[in-house]
Amino acid sequence: MAAKRGRTAQRLELGLQLRQLRENCDAGHQGTGITRKQAVVGLRISEASLQRIETGSLNFRNVGDLRKLLNKYGVTDEEVVESLINLNKESNQQDWLTQYRGLMPAGMPGFVGLEPEARSMKAYHPTVVYGLLQTKAYAQATHESHKPIEEYTTEFIRNSVELRMKRQEVLTRENPVRLHVILGEAALRYPVGGLDVMAEQYAKIEEMSGWDHITIQVLSFRRSYRSTNDFAILDFGTELPPRVQTDSAWGSVSSSDKPGEVDRFHRRFNAMAASALPPEDTPDFLHRLKREL
C-alpha cells in the first residue's frame, strides 16, 4: 500500500489539477480555457486566492466554492468531483510539519513539506554543509553563530535543530530519497563550532558518502564553474512536476516548478557535478581536511 501523501503534496496536486481544468475548460472562447478573474466570478474567493490555491499555498475553506468552480470548468463526473473535494479536505489536516512552520522563513514550509514525497534530490551549497548532511552539533553551532544577529531565542534554536534532524529521516527510512549533494570547498573549510564539531561533521559526511542512495561531491577552489547561490531540486517522478528551491539574501525562500527555471538549475548542477571532484575522492578530501584541524 502506498504511503499517505503529506498535506503539502496534496495541496500541490489539487492546485495542479484545478489549474489544468481551468486552462483547458470549454468555458473560454474556442475551448481555450478561462482566466482566474473569470473563474472566480460568483464565488466567495478572490483572484489572488485562486492563484494561491493553484500553486498549492492555500485550499478551499468552503466546499461549495470548489463545487461551483468545478461546475464552471465543466466537471460533471461525480467521482471526480468527490475525489477533488476529498483531496481539498485532506490537505487541510494538520501534519508533522505544522508545529515547525513558525520556525521557517517564508516559502520554506512548502518545500520542506515536499521532501518526504521526493524520489530524488539534488542540492548544492557553496559555504555551509547541506542541512540533510549536518550533525546535531554542527546544526546547533550554526544557529548559535547567527543568534546575536537574527536575535534567535534558545527555544527557537532548539526547535530548529530538532526540525533539521527530523528532515534527515527521508534518508534513513525504508525506500529513502536518493540524494546527490555538491559542497563547495568553503563549506567544509569554514570552521563551525570548534575542532570537535568539525571532526564529527567530516566523519558523518564520509559515512553518508558510502551509502548506496547518497552521492557527495566536493567542488574545490581550483575548479571552474560554480553557482554563488545554494539551491535544491526535488524530483517526484510522474506524481508532481519537479521543483527547485533557492534562498534569498533577505532570508526568504523561493521555489518554482516552471520547466524553464527548473531546467536552468539542472544545467547549473550538472555543470558543477562535471567540474567537482569525483564522489570516490570525497573520503580522501575529508581526511586531508581533518589532518589540517
PDB file of C-alpha atoms in Angstrom:
ATOM      1  CA  MET A   1       0.000   0.000   0.000  1.00  0.00           C
ATOM      2  CA  ALA A   2       1.365   3.429  -0.915  1.00  0.00           C
ATOM      3  CA  ALA A   3       2.162   5.783   1.946  1.00  0.00           C
ATOM      4  CA  LYS A   4      -0.300   8.561   2.571  1.00  0.00           C
ATOM      5  CA  ARG A   5       0.893  11.754   0.983  1.00  0.00           C
ATOM      6  CA  GLY A   6       1.645  14.814   3.061  1.00  0.00           C
ATOM      7  CA  ARG A   7      -0.509  17.909   3.220  1.00  0.00           C
ATOM      8  CA  THR A   8       1.841  19.997   1.066  1.00  0.00           C
ATOM      9  CA  ALA A   9       1.875  17.423  -1.733  1.00  0.00           C
ATOM     10  CA  GLN A  10      -1.918  17.100  -1.586  1.00  0.00           C
ATOM     11  CA  ARG A  11      -2.336  20.860  -1.940  1.00  0.00           C
ATOM     12  CA  LEU A  12       0.048  20.929  -4.876  1.00  0.00           C
ATOM     13  CA  GLU A  13      -1.779  18.061  -6.557  1.00  0.00           C
ATOM     14  CA  LEU A  14      -5.145  19.770  -6.058  1.00  0.00           C
ATOM     15  CA  GLY A  15      -3.800  23.073  -7.366  1.00  0.00           C
ATOM     16  CA  LEU A  16      -2.211  21.446 -10.389  1.00  0.00           C
ATOM     17  CA  GLN A  17      -5.430  19.660 -11.340  1.00  0.00           C
ATOM     18  CA  LEU A  18      -7.516  22.812 -10.902  1.00  0.00           C
ATOM     19  CA  ARG A  19      -5.110  24.872 -12.998  1.00  0.00           C
ATOM     20  CA  GLN A  20      -5.203  22.291 -15.781  1.00  0.00           C
ATOM     21  CA  LEU A  21      -9.005  22.178 -15.663  1.00  0.00           C
ATOM     22  CA  ARG A  22      -9.232  25.978 -15.840  1.00  0.00           C
ATOM     23  CA  GLU A  23      -6.778  26.271 -18.720  1.00  0.00           C
ATOM     24  CA  ASN A  24      -8.488  23.552 -20.762  1.00  0.00           C
ATOM     25  CA  CYS A  25     -12.181  24.006 -19.998  1.00  0.00           C
ATOM     26  CA  ASP A  26     -14.722  24.782 -22.717  1.00  0.00           C
ATOM     27  CA  ALA A  27     -15.994  27.894 -20.925  1.00  0.00           C
ATOM     28  CA  GLY A  28     -13.488  30.050 -22.785  1.00  0.00           C
ATOM     29  CA  HIS A  29     -13.588  31.086 -26.407  1.00  0.00           C
ATOM     30  CA  GLN A  30     -12.989  28.057 -28.652  1.00  0.00           C
ATOM     31  CA  GLY A  31     -12.194  25.897 -25.636  1.00  0.00           C
ATOM     32  CA  THR A  32      -9.060  27.818 -24.737  1.00  0.00           C
ATOM     33  CA  GLY A  33      -9.887  27.987 -21.050  1.00  0.00           C
ATOM     34  CA  ILE A  34     -10.585  30.997 -18.860  1.00  0.00           C
ATOM     35  CA  THR A  35      -8.596  33.402 -16.728  1.00  0.00           C
ATOM     36  CA  ARG A  36      -8.565  33.291 -12.935  1.00  0.00           C
ATOM     37  CA  LYS A  37     -10.502  36.552 -12.926  1.00  0.00           C
ATOM     38  CA  GLN A  38     -13.264  34.924 -14.969  1.00  0.00           C
ATOM     39  CA  ALA A  39     -13.157  31.765 -12.869  1.00  0.00           C
ATOM     40  CA  VAL A  40     -13.890  33.475  -9.537  1.00  0.00           C
ATOM     41  CA  VAL A  41     -16.967  35.371 -10.743  1.00  0.00           C
ATOM     42  CA  GLY A  42     -19.843  34.362  -8.450  1.00  0.00           C
ATOM     43  CA  LEU A  43     -17.523  32.709  -5.915  1.00  0.00           C
ATOM     44  CA  ARG A  44     -16.555  33.858  -2.419  1.00  0.00           C
ATOM     45  CA  ILE A  45     -12.858  33.776  -3.187  1.00  0.00           C
ATOM     46  CA  SER A  46     -10.648  36.350  -4.856  1.00  0.00           C
ATOM     47  CA  GLU A  47      -8.486  36.018  -7.926  1.00  0.00           C
ATOM     48  CA  ALA A  48      -5.424  36.148  -5.650  1.00  0.00           C
ATOM     49  CA  SER A  49      -6.822  33.323  -3.510  1.00  0.00           C
ATOM     50  CA  LEU A  50      -7.379  31.143  -6.568  1.00  0.00           C
ATOM     51  CA  GLN A  51      -3.804  31.822  -7.636  1.00  0.00           C
ATOM     52  CA  ARG A  52      -2.587  30.640  -4.217  1.00  0.00           C
ATOM     53  CA  ILE A  53      -4.797  27.547  -4.433  1.00  0.00           C
ATOM     54  CA  GLU A  54      -3.398  26.676  -7.854  1.00  0.00           C
ATOM     55  CA  THR A  55       0.174  26.965  -6.566  1.00  0.00           C
ATOM     56  CA  GLY A  56      -0.523  24.806  -3.505  1.00  0.00           C
ATOM     57  CA  SER A  57      -0.316  27.571  -0.907  1.00  0.00           C
ATOM     58  CA  LEU A  58      -3.982  27.514   0.090  1.00  0.00           C
ATOM     59  CA  ASN A  59      -7.054  25.313  -0.048  1.00  0.00           C
ATOM     60  CA  PHE A  60     -10.793  25.958  -0.158  1.00  0.00           C
ATOM     61  CA  ARG A  61     -12.387  26.885   3.160  1.00  0.00           C
ATOM     62  CA  ASN A  62     -15.848  26.457   1.665  1.00  0.00           C
ATOM     63  CA  VAL A  63     -16.527  23.260  -0.298  1.00  0.00           C
ATOM     64  CA  GLY A  64     -19.423  24.978  -2.047  1.00  0.00           C
ATOM     65  CA  ASP A  65     -16.979  27.276  -3.837  1.00  0.00           C
ATOM     66  CA  LEU A  66     -14.991  24.292  -5.033  1.00  0.00           C
ATOM     67  CA  ARG A  67     -18.149  22.617  -6.358  1.00  0.00           C
ATOM     68  CA  LYS A  68     -19.176  25.805  -8.179  1.00  0.00           C
ATOM     69  CA  LEU A  69     -15.715  26.137  -9.683  1.00  0.00           C
ATOM     70  CA  LEU A  70     -15.699  22.554 -10.920  1.00  0.00           C
ATOM     71  CA  ASN A  71     -19.153  23.057 -12.422  1.00  0.00           C
ATOM     72  CA  LYS A  72     -17.865  26.164 -14.199  1.00  0.00           C
ATOM     73  CA  TYR A  73     -14.985  24.088 -15.556  1.00  0.00           C
ATOM     74  CA  GLY A  74     -17.460  21.537 -16.909  1.00  0.00           C
ATOM     75  CA  VAL A  75     -16.597  18.742 -14.479  1.00  0.00           C
ATOM     76  CA  THR A  76     -19.787  16.663 -14.196  1.00  0.00           C
ATOM     77  CA  ASP A  77     -18.394  13.268 -13.184  1.00  0.00           C
ATOM     78  CA  GLU A  78     -19.379  12.987  -9.516  1.00  0.00           C
ATOM     79  CA  GLU A  79     -16.494  10.627  -8.764  1.00  0.00           C
ATOM     80  CA  VAL A  80     -14.016  13.244  -9.992  1.00  0.00           C
ATOM     81  CA  VAL A  81     -15.794  15.952  -8.005  1.00  0.00           C
ATOM     82  CA  GLU A  82     -15.744  13.903  -4.799  1.00  0.00           C
ATOM     83  CA  SER A  83     -12.105  12.973  -5.362  1.00  0.00           C
ATOM     84  CA  LEU A  84     -11.096  16.645  -5.551  1.00  0.00           C
ATOM     85  CA  ILE A  85     -13.278  17.537  -2.566  1.00  0.00           C
ATOM     86  CA  ASN A  86     -11.612  14.801  -0.508  1.00  0.00           C
ATOM     87  CA  LEU A  87      -8.192  15.986  -1.651  1.00  0.00           C
ATOM     88  CA  ASN A  88      -9.091  19.503  -0.528  1.00  0.00           C
ATOM     89  CA  LYS A  89     -10.317  18.176   2.834  1.00  0.00           C
ATOM     90  CA  GLU A  90      -7.245  16.030   3.487  1.00  0.00           C
ATOM     91  CA  SER A  91      -4.884  18.848   2.535  1.00  0.00           C
ATOM     92  CA  ASN A  92      -6.364  20.919   5.359  1.00  0.00           C
ATOM     93  CA  GLN A  93      -5.440  18.392   8.053  1.00  0.00           C
ATOM     94  CA  GLN A  94      -2.500  19.021  10.347  1.00  0.00           C
ATOM     95  CA  ASP A  95       0.672  17.036   9.705  1.00  0.00           C
ATOM     96  CA  TRP A  96       4.093  16.616  11.343  1.00  0.00           C
ATOM     97  CA  LEU A  97       5.280  19.937   9.915  1.00  0.00           C
ATOM     98  CA  THR A  98       2.539  22.048  11.492  1.00  0.00           C
ATOM     99  CA  GLN A  99       4.370  22.631  14.782  1.00  0.00           C
ATOM    100  CA  TYR A 100       7.506  23.799  12.961  1.00  0.00           C
ATOM    101  CA  ARG A 101       6.018  26.198  10.422  1.00  0.00           C
ATOM    102  CA  GLY A 102       6.697  29.278  12.535  1.00  0.00           C
ATOM    103  CA  LEU A 103      10.415  28.460  12.629  1.00  0.00           C
ATOM    104  CA  MET A 104      10.977  28.654   8.893  1.00  0.00           C
ATOM    105  CA  PRO A 105      11.390  31.630   6.564  1.00  0.00           C
ATOM    106  CA  ALA A 106       8.687  32.491   4.062  1.00  0.00           C
ATOM    107  CA  GLY A 107       8.394  29.861   1.363  1.00  0.00           C
ATOM    108  CA  MET A 108      10.329  27.174   3.232  1.00  0.00           C
ATOM    109  CA  PRO A 109       7.430  25.157   4.760  1.00  0.00           C
ATOM    110  CA  GLY A 110       6.081  24.313   1.325  1.00  0.00           C
ATOM    111  CA  PHE A 111       9.444  22.969   0.202  1.00  0.00           C
ATOM    112  CA  VAL A 112      10.216  21.042   3.397  1.00  0.00           C
ATOM    113  CA  GLY A 113       6.740  19.523   3.282  1.00  0.00           C
ATOM    114  CA  LEU A 114       7.565  18.077  -0.135  1.00  0.00           C
ATOM    115  CA  GLU A 115      10.900  16.491   0.784  1.00  0.00           C
ATOM    116  CA  PRO A 116       9.285  13.234   2.012  1.00  0.00           C
ATOM    117  CA  GLU A 117       7.390  12.970  -1.288  1.00  0.00           C
ATOM    118  CA  ALA A 118      10.502  13.229  -3.470  1.00  0.00           C
ATOM    119  CA  ARG A 119      12.081  10.292  -5.224  1.00  0.00           C
ATOM    120  CA  SER A 120      15.373  12.095  -5.619  1.00  0.00           C
ATOM    121  CA  MET A 121      17.039  15.358  -4.625  1.00  0.00           C
ATOM    122  CA  LYS A 122      19.967  17.336  -5.944  1.00  0.00           C
ATOM    123  CA  ALA A 123      21.441  20.022  -3.712  1.00  0.00           C
ATOM    124  CA  TYR A 124      24.335  22.467  -3.752  1.00  0.00           C
ATOM    125  CA  HIS A 125      25.728  24.755  -1.090  1.00  0.00           C
ATOM    126  CA  PRO A 126      28.858  26.871  -1.532  1.00  0.00           C
ATOM    127  CA  THR A 127      29.547  27.865   2.082  1.00  0.00           C
ATOM    128  CA  VAL A 128      27.698  25.620   4.577  1.00  0.00           C
ATOM    129  CA  VAL A 129      27.287  21.859   4.911  1.00  0.00           C
ATOM    130  CA  TYR A 130      23.911  20.996   3.393  1.00  0.00           C
ATOM    131  CA  GLY A 131      21.227  20.608   6.069  1.00  0.00           C
ATOM    132  CA  LEU A 132      20.417  16.951   5.397  1.00  0.00           C
ATOM    133  CA  LEU A 133      24.086  16.082   5.996  1.00  0.00           C
ATOM    134  CA  GLN A 134      24.593  18.085   9.193  1.00  0.00           C
ATOM    135  CA  THR A 135      25.309  16.617  12.613  1.00  0.00           C
ATOM    136  CA  LYS A 136      23.236  17.876  15.506  1.00  0.00           C
ATOM    137  CA  ALA A 137      26.270  19.686  16.956  1.00  0.00           C
ATOM    138  CA  TYR A 138      27.035  21.387  13.626  1.00  0.00           C
ATOM    139  CA  ALA A 139      23.409  22.484  13.214  1.00  0.00           C
ATOM    140  CA  GLN A 140      23.386  23.801  16.786  1.00  0.00           C
ATOM    141  CA  ALA A 141      26.622  25.733  16.280  1.00  0.00           C
ATOM    142  CA  THR A 142      25.391  27.203  13.003  1.00  0.00           C
ATOM    143  CA  HIS A 143      22.264  28.561  14.658  1.00  0.00           C
ATOM    144  CA  GLU A 144      24.224  29.814  17.667  1.00  0.00           C
ATOM    145  CA  SER A 145      26.539  31.803  15.398  1.00  0.00           C
ATOM    146  CA  HIS A 146      23.516  33.628  13.973  1.00  0.00           C
ATOM    147  CA  LYS A 147      21.874  34.192  17.349  1.00  0.00           C
ATOM    148  CA  PRO A 148      23.126  37.753  18.061  1.00  0.00           C
ATOM    149  CA  ILE A 149      22.379  38.864  14.508  1.00  0.00           C
ATOM    150  CA  GLU A 150      18.990  37.249  13.946  1.00  0.00           C
ATOM    151  CA  GLU A 151      18.033  37.558  17.648  1.00  0.00           C
ATOM    152  CA  TYR A 152      17.156  33.874  17.905  1.00  0.00           C
ATOM    153  CA  THR A 153      15.856  32.617  21.238  1.00  0.00           C
ATOM    154  CA  THR A 154      17.220  29.472  22.859  1.00  0.00           C
ATOM    155  CA  GLU A 155      13.871  27.760  22.284  1.00  0.00           C
ATOM    156  CA  PHE A 156      13.888  28.764  18.619  1.00  0.00           C
ATOM    157  CA  ILE A 157      17.340  27.250  18.141  1.00  0.00           C
ATOM    158  CA  ARG A 158      16.399  24.039  19.935  1.00  0.00           C
ATOM    159  CA  ASN A 159      13.272  23.560  17.827  1.00  0.00           C
ATOM    160  CA  SER A 160      15.058  24.485  14.595  1.00  0.00           C
ATOM    161  CA  VAL A 161      17.770  21.904  15.220  1.00  0.00           C
ATOM    162  CA  GLU A 162      15.084  19.334  16.051  1.00  0.00           C
ATOM    163  CA  LEU A 163      13.380  20.074  12.731  1.00  0.00           C
ATOM    164  CA  ARG A 164      16.642  19.731  10.823  1.00  0.00           C
ATOM    165  CA  MET A 165      17.314  16.341  12.377  1.00  0.00           C
ATOM    166  CA  LYS A 166      13.756  15.193  11.639  1.00  0.00           C
ATOM    167  CA  ARG A 167      14.103  16.207   7.997  1.00  0.00           C
ATOM    168  CA  GLN A 168      17.031  13.806   7.703  1.00  0.00           C
ATOM    169  CA  GLU A 169      14.668  10.870   8.242  1.00  0.00           C
ATOM    170  CA  VAL A 170      13.953  10.896   4.493  1.00  0.00           C
ATOM    171  CA  LEU A 171      17.461   9.447   4.100  1.00  0.00           C
ATOM    172  CA  THR A 172      17.153   6.661   6.683  1.00  0.00           C
ATOM    173  CA  ARG A 173      13.587   5.455   6.151  1.00  0.00           C
ATOM    174  CA  GLU A 174      12.552   2.458   4.085  1.00  0.00           C
ATOM    175  CA  ASN A 175      12.745   3.484   0.410  1.00  0.00           C
ATOM    176  CA  PRO A 176      14.878   6.557   1.155  1.00  0.00           C
ATOM    177  CA  VAL A 177      15.165   9.595  -1.068  1.00  0.00           C
ATOM    178  CA  ARG A 178      18.127   9.421  -3.454  1.00  0.00           C
ATOM    179  CA  LEU A 179      20.376  12.385  -2.700  1.00  0.00           C
ATOM    180  CA  HIS A 180      23.191  13.953  -4.723  1.00  0.00           C
ATOM    181  CA  VAL A 181      24.953  16.826  -2.958  1.00  0.00           C
ATOM    182  CA  ILE A 182      27.711  19.120  -4.169  1.00  0.00           C
ATOM    183  CA  LEU A 183      29.525  21.032  -1.421  1.00  0.00           C
ATOM    184  CA  GLY A 184      31.765  23.981  -2.161  1.00  0.00           C
ATOM    185  CA  GLU A 185      35.201  23.581  -0.578  1.00  0.00           C
ATOM    186  CA  ALA A 186      34.448  26.604   1.608  1.00  0.00           C
ATOM    187  CA  ALA A 187      31.504  24.727   3.134  1.00  0.00           C
ATOM    188  CA  LEU A 188      33.958  22.175   4.510  1.00  0.00           C
ATOM    189  CA  ARG A 189      36.747  24.573   5.465  1.00  0.00           C
ATOM    190  CA  TYR A 190      34.671  27.219   7.221  1.00  0.00           C
ATOM    191  CA  PRO A 191      35.058  26.442  10.966  1.00  0.00           C
ATOM    192  CA  VAL A 192      31.762  25.923  12.764  1.00  0.00           C
ATOM    193  CA  GLY A 193      31.625  25.172  16.484  1.00  0.00           C
ATOM    194  CA  GLY A 194      35.242  24.186  17.047  1.00  0.00           C
ATOM    195  CA  LEU A 195      37.537  21.302  16.118  1.00  0.00           C
ATOM    196  CA  ASP A 196      35.469  18.514  17.674  1.00  0.00           C
ATOM    197  CA  VAL A 197      32.332  19.663  15.869  1.00  0.00           C
ATOM    198  CA  MET A 198      34.118  19.780  12.519  1.00  0.00           C
ATOM    199  CA  ALA A 199      35.782  16.393  13.043  1.00  0.00           C
ATOM    200  CA  GLU A 200      32.408  14.817  13.811  1.00  0.00           C
ATOM    201  CA  GLN A 201      30.884  16.521  10.784  1.00  0.00           C
ATOM    202  CA  TYR A 202      33.620  15.237   8.479  1.00  0.00           C
ATOM    203  CA  ALA A 203      33.068  11.725   9.832  1.00  0.00           C
ATOM    204  CA  LYS A 204      29.331  11.895   9.173  1.00  0.00           C
ATOM    205  CA  ILE A 205      29.796  13.122   5.607  1.00  0.00           C
ATOM    206  CA  GLU A 206      32.306  10.352   4.964  1.00  0.00           C
ATOM    207  CA  GLU A 207      29.915   7.751   6.363  1.00  0.00           C
ATOM    208  CA  MET A 208      26.961   9.014   4.330  1.00  0.00           C
ATOM    209  CA  SER A 209      29.047   9.179   1.163  1.00  0.00           C
ATOM    210  CA  GLY A 210      29.280   5.394   1.389  1.00  0.00           C
ATOM    211  CA  TRP A 211      25.511   4.863   1.405  1.00  0.00           C
ATOM    212  CA  ASP A 212      24.160   3.475  -1.850  1.00  0.00           C
ATOM    213  CA  HIS A 213      21.491   6.153  -2.254  1.00  0.00           C
ATOM    214  CA  ILE A 214      23.728   9.149  -1.482  1.00  0.00           C
ATOM    215  CA  THR A 215      26.340  10.814  -3.695  1.00  0.00           C
ATOM    216  CA  ILE A 216      28.526  13.586  -2.268  1.00  0.00           C
ATOM    217  CA  GLN A 217      30.977  15.634  -4.313  1.00  0.00           C
ATOM    218  CA  VAL A 218      33.325  18.466  -3.365  1.00  0.00           C
ATOM    219  CA  LEU A 219      33.740  21.468  -5.656  1.00  0.00           C
ATOM    220  CA  SER A 220      37.282  22.551  -4.880  1.00  0.00           C
ATOM    221  CA  PHE A 221      38.580  26.106  -5.145  1.00  0.00           C
ATOM    222  CA  ARG A 222      40.621  25.136  -8.202  1.00  0.00           C
ATOM    223  CA  ARG A 223      37.637  24.038 -10.236  1.00  0.00           C
ATOM    224  CA  SER A 224      35.928  26.288 -12.776  1.00  0.00           C
ATOM    225  CA  TYR A 225      32.175  26.978 -12.868  1.00  0.00           C
ATOM    226  CA  ARG A 226      30.348  27.458  -9.584  1.00  0.00           C
ATOM    227  CA  SER A 227      26.997  28.945  -8.601  1.00  0.00           C
ATOM    228  CA  THR A 228      27.126  31.678  -5.976  1.00  0.00           C
ATOM    229  CA  ASN A 229      23.745  30.704  -4.511  1.00  0.00           C
ATOM    230  CA  ASP A 230      22.700  27.486  -2.811  1.00  0.00           C
ATOM    231  CA  PHE A 231      19.752  25.566  -4.251  1.00  0.00           C
ATOM    232  CA  ALA A 232      17.983  22.218  -4.183  1.00  0.00           C
ATOM    233  CA  ILE A 233      15.956  20.355  -6.796  1.00  0.00           C
ATOM    234  CA  LEU A 234      13.235  17.843  -5.922  1.00  0.00           C
ATOM    235  CA  ASP A 235      12.102  15.207  -8.399  1.00  0.00           C
ATOM    236  CA  PHE A 236       8.807  13.374  -7.820  1.00  0.00           C
ATOM    237  CA  GLY A 237       8.788  11.056 -10.808  1.00  0.00           C
ATOM    238  CA  THR A 238       5.419  11.268 -12.555  1.00  0.00           C
ATOM    239  CA  GLU A 239       3.474  12.311  -9.438  1.00  0.00           C
ATOM    240  CA  LEU A 240       4.228  16.057  -9.498  1.00  0.00           C
ATOM    241  CA  PRO A 241       6.377  18.427 -11.576  1.00  0.00           C
ATOM    242  CA  PRO A 242       9.989  18.799 -10.360  1.00  0.00           C
ATOM    243  CA  ARG A 243      10.605  21.818  -8.148  1.00  0.00           C
ATOM    244  CA  VAL A 244      13.624  23.987  -7.399  1.00  0.00           C
ATOM    245  CA  GLN A 245      14.234  25.986  -4.208  1.00  0.00           C
ATOM    246  CA  THR A 246      16.804  28.693  -3.555  1.00  0.00           C
ATOM    247  CA  ASP A 247      17.478  31.052  -0.647  1.00  0.00           C
ATOM    248  CA  SER A 248      17.474  34.839  -0.944  1.00  0.00           C
ATOM    249  CA  ALA A 249      19.680  37.390   0.785  1.00  0.00           C
ATOM    250  CA  TRP A 250      16.596  38.551   2.709  1.00  0.00           C
ATOM    251  CA  GLY A 251      16.173  35.227   4.469  1.00  0.00           C
ATOM    252  CA  SER A 252      13.168  34.104   2.461  1.00  0.00           C
ATOM    253  CA  VAL A 253      12.955  31.083   0.190  1.00  0.00           C
ATOM    254  CA  SER A 254      11.821  30.999  -3.423  1.00  0.00           C
ATOM    255  CA  SER A 255      10.637  27.880  -5.200  1.00  0.00           C
ATOM    256  CA  SER A 256       9.321  27.171  -8.661  1.00  0.00           C
ATOM    257  CA  ASP A 257       8.067  24.300 -10.794  1.00  0.00           C
ATOM    258  CA  LYS A 258       8.269  26.264 -14.051  1.00  0.00           C
ATOM    259  CA  PRO A 259      10.051  23.991 -16.544  1.00  0.00           C
ATOM    260  CA  GLY A 260      12.389  26.710 -17.824  1.00  0.00           C
ATOM    261  CA  GLU A 261      13.574  27.645 -14.339  1.00  0.00           C
ATOM    262  CA  VAL A 262      13.952  24.040 -13.192  1.00  0.00           C
ATOM    263  CA  ASP A 263      15.941  23.226 -16.337  1.00  0.00           C
ATOM    264  CA  ARG A 264      18.267  26.180 -15.709  1.00  0.00           C
ATOM    265  CA  PHE A 265      19.136  24.908 -12.241  1.00  0.00           C
ATOM    266  CA  HIS A 266      19.586  21.388 -13.593  1.00  0.00           C
ATOM    267  CA  ARG A 267      22.150  22.797 -16.040  1.00  0.00           C
ATOM    268  CA  ARG A 268      23.931  24.593 -13.204  1.00  0.00           C
ATOM    269  CA  PHE A 269      24.038  21.451 -11.112  1.00  0.00           C
ATOM    270  CA  ASN A 270      25.244  19.267 -13.974  1.00  0.00           C
ATOM    271  CA  ALA A 271      27.998  21.742 -14.843  1.00  0.00           C
ATOM    272  CA  MET A 272      29.261  21.720 -11.254  1.00  0.00           C
ATOM    273  CA  ALA A 273      28.953  17.937 -10.967  1.00  0.00           C
ATOM    274  CA  ALA A 274      31.149  17.591 -14.051  1.00  0.00           C
ATOM    275  CA  SER A 275      33.705  20.014 -12.579  1.00  0.00           C
ATOM    276  CA  ALA A 276      33.683  18.752  -8.977  1.00  0.00           C
ATOM    277  CA  LEU A 277      35.907  16.011  -7.633  1.00  0.00           C
ATOM    278  CA  PRO A 278      34.507  12.536  -8.346  1.00  0.00           C
ATOM    279  CA  PRO A 279      32.447  11.036  -5.486  1.00  0.00           C
ATOM    280  CA  GLU A 280      35.063   8.391  -4.734  1.00  0.00           C
ATOM    281  CA  ASP A 281      37.559  11.173  -3.877  1.00  0.00           C
ATOM    282  CA  THR A 282      35.348  12.664  -1.144  1.00  0.00           C
ATOM    283  CA  PRO A 283      36.672  10.495   1.750  1.00  0.00           C
ATOM    284  CA  ASP A 284      40.316  11.321   0.937  1.00  0.00           C
ATOM    285  CA  PHE A 285      39.494  15.023   0.717  1.00  0.00           C
ATOM    286  CA  LEU A 286      37.836  14.867   4.146  1.00  0.00           C
ATOM    287  CA  HIS A 287      40.837  13.028   5.604  1.00  0.00           C
ATOM    288  CA  ARG A 288      43.130  15.817   4.409  1.00  0.00           C
ATOM    289  CA  LEU A 289      40.890  18.438   5.984  1.00  0.00           C
ATOM    290  CA  LYS A 290      40.781  16.535   9.266  1.00  0.00           C
ATOM    291  CA  ARG A 291      44.582  16.414   9.398  1.00  0.00           C
ATOM    292  CA  GLU A 292      44.617  20.201   8.990  1.00  0.00           C
ATOM    293  CA  LEU A 293      42.384  20.805  12.016  1.00  0.00           C
TER     294      LEU A 293
END
